[in-house]
PDB file of C-alpha atoms in Angstrom:
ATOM      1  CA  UNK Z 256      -9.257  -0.284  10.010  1.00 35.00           C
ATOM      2  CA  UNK Z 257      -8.900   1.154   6.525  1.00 39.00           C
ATOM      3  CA  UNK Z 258      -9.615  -0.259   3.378  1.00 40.00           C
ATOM      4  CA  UNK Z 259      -6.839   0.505   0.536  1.00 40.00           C
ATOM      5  CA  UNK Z 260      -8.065   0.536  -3.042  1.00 42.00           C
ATOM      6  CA  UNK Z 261      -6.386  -0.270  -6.782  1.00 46.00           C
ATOM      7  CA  UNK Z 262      -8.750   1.102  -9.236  1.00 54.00           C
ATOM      8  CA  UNK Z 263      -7.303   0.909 -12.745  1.00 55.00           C
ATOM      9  CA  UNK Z 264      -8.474   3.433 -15.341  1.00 59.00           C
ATOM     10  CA  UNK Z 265      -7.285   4.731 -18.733  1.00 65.00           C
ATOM     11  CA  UNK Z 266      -8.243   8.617 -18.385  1.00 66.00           C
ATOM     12  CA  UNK Z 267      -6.685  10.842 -20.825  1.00 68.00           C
ATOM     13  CA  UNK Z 268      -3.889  13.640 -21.250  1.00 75.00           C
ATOM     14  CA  UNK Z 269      -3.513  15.588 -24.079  1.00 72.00           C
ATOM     15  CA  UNK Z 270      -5.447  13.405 -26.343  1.00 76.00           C
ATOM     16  CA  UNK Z 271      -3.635  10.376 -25.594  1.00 74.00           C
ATOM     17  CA  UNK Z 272      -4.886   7.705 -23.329  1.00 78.00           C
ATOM     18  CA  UNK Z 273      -2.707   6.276 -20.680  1.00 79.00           C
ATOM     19  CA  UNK Z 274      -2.929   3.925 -18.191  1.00 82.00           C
ATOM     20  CA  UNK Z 275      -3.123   4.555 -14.902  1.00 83.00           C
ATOM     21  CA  UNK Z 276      -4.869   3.654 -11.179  1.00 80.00           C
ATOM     22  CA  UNK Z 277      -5.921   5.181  -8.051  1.00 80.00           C
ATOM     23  CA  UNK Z 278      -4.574   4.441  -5.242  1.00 80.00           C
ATOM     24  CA  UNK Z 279      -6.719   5.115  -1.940  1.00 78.00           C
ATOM     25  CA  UNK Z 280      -3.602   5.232   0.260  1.00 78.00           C
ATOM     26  CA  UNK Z 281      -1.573   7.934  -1.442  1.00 83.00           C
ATOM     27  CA  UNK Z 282      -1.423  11.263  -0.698  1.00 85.00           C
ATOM     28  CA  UNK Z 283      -0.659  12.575  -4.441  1.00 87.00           C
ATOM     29  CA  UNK Z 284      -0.436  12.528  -7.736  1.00 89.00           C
ATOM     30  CA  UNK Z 285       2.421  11.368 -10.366  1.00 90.00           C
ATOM     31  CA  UNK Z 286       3.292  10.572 -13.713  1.00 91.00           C
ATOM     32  CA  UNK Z 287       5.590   8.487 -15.263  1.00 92.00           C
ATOM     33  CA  UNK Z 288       9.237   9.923 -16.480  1.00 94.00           C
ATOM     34  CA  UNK Z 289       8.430   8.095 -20.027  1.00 92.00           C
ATOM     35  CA  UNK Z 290       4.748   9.688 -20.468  1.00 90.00           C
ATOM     36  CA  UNK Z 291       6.338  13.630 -19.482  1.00 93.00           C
ATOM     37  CA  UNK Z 292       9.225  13.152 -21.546  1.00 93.00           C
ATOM     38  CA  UNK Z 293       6.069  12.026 -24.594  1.00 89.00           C
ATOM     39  CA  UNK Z 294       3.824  14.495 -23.789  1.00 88.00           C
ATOM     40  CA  UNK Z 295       6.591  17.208 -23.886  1.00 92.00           C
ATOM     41  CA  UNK Z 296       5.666  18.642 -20.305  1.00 91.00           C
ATOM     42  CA  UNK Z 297       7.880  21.544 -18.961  1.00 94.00           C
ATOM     43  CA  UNK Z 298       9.479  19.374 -15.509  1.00 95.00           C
ATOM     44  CA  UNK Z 299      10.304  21.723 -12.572  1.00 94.00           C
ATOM     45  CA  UNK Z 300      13.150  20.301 -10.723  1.00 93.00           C
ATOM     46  CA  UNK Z 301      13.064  21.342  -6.761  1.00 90.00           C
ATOM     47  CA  UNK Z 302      15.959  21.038  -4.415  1.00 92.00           C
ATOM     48  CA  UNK Z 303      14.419  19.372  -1.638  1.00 92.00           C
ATOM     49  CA  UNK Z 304      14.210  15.641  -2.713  1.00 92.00           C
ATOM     50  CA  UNK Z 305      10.621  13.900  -2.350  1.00 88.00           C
ATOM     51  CA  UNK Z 306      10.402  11.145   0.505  1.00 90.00           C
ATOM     52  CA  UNK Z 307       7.872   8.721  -0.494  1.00 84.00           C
ATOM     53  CA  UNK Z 308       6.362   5.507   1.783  1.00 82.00           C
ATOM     54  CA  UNK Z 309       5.579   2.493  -0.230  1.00 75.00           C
ATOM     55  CA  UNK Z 310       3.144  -0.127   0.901  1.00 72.00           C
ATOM     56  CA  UNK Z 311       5.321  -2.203   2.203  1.00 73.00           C
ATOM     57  CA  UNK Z 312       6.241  -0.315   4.708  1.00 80.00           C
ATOM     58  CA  UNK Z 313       9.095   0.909   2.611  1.00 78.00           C
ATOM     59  CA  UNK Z 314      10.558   4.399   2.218  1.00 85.00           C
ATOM     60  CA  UNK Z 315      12.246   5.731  -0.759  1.00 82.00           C
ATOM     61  CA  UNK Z 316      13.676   9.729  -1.780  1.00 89.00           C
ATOM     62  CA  UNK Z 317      13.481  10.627  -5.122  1.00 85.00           C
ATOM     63  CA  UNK Z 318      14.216  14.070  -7.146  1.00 88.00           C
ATOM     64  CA  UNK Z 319      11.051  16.200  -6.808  1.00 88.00           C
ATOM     65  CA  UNK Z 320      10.356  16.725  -9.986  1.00 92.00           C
ATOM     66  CA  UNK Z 321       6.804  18.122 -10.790  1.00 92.00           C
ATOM     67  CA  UNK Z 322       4.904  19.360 -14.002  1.00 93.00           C
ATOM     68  CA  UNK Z 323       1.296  20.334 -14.389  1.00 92.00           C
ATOM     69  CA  UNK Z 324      -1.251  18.390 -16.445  1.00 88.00           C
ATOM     70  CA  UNK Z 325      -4.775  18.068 -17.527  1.00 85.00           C
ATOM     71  CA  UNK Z 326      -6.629  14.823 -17.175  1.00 81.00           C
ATOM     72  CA  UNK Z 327      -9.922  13.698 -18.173  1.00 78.00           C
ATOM     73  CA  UNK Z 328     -11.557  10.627 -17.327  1.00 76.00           C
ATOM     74  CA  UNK Z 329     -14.860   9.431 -18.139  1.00 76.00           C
ATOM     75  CA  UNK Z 330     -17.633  10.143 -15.637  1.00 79.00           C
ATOM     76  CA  UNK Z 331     -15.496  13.519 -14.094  1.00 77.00           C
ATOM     77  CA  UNK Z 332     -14.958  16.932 -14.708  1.00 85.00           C
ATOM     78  CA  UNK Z 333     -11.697  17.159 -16.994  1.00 82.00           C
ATOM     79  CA  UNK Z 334      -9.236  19.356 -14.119  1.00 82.00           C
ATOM     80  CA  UNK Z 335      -5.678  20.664 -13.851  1.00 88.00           C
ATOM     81  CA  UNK Z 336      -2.986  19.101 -11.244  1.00 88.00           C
ATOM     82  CA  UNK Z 337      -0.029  19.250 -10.711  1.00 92.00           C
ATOM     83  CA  UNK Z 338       2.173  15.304 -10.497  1.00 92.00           C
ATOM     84  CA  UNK Z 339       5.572  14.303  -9.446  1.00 92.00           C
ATOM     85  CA  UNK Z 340       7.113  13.065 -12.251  1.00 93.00           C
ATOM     86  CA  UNK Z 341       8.466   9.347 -11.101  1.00 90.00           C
ATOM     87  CA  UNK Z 342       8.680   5.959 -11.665  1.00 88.00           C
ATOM     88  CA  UNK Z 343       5.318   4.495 -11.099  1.00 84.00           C
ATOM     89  CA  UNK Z 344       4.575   0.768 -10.027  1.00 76.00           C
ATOM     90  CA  UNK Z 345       2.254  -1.746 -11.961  1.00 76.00           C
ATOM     91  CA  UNK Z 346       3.958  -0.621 -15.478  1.00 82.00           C
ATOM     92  CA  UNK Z 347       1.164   2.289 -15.621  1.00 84.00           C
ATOM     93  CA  UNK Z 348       1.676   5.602 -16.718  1.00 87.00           C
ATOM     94  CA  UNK Z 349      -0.292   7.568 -13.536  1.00 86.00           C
ATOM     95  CA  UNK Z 350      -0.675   7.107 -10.099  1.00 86.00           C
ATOM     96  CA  UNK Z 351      -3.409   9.160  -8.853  1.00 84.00           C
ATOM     97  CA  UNK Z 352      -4.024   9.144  -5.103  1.00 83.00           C
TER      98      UNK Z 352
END
């Protein structure tokens, strides 16, 4: 049986902190419309839409959008990813998964 996690964290992007959690049971990374549009990121639209399944057993397709980003958190290595940009549950800013 496997174990899902919330773990809420306020890393940061581009010198601003944001909220966000990690989620044990997803299978990328995302950011909020609201913090990309704030943080001025370049948003690559792709034509094939993004088919995502919730936790309650619910599936939803979205625009795949994605844009690039560097995070730090305290305790890692600051990286670069790459996120969907989407609406992200909880009222946080990042979902990382």
């Amino acid at each position: 049986m496997a174990v899902r996690c919330l773990l809420s964290h306020s890393p940061v992007i581009d010198d601003r902190k944001v909220h966000c959690f990690v989620d044990s049971g997803s299978s990328f990374n995302a950011i909020s419309p609201n913090l990309a549009e704030k943080l001025n990121l370049t948003v690559e639209v792709r034509s094939k839409p993004l088919t995502v399944n919730l936790g309650n057993d619910q599936q939803v397709t979205i625009p795949r959008r994605v844009a690039s980003v560097d995070l730090v958190m305290d305790g890692f290595p600051a990286y670069h990813t790459s996120v969907y940009v989407m609406p992200i549950p909880e009222g946080k800013d990042v979902l990382l998964g």
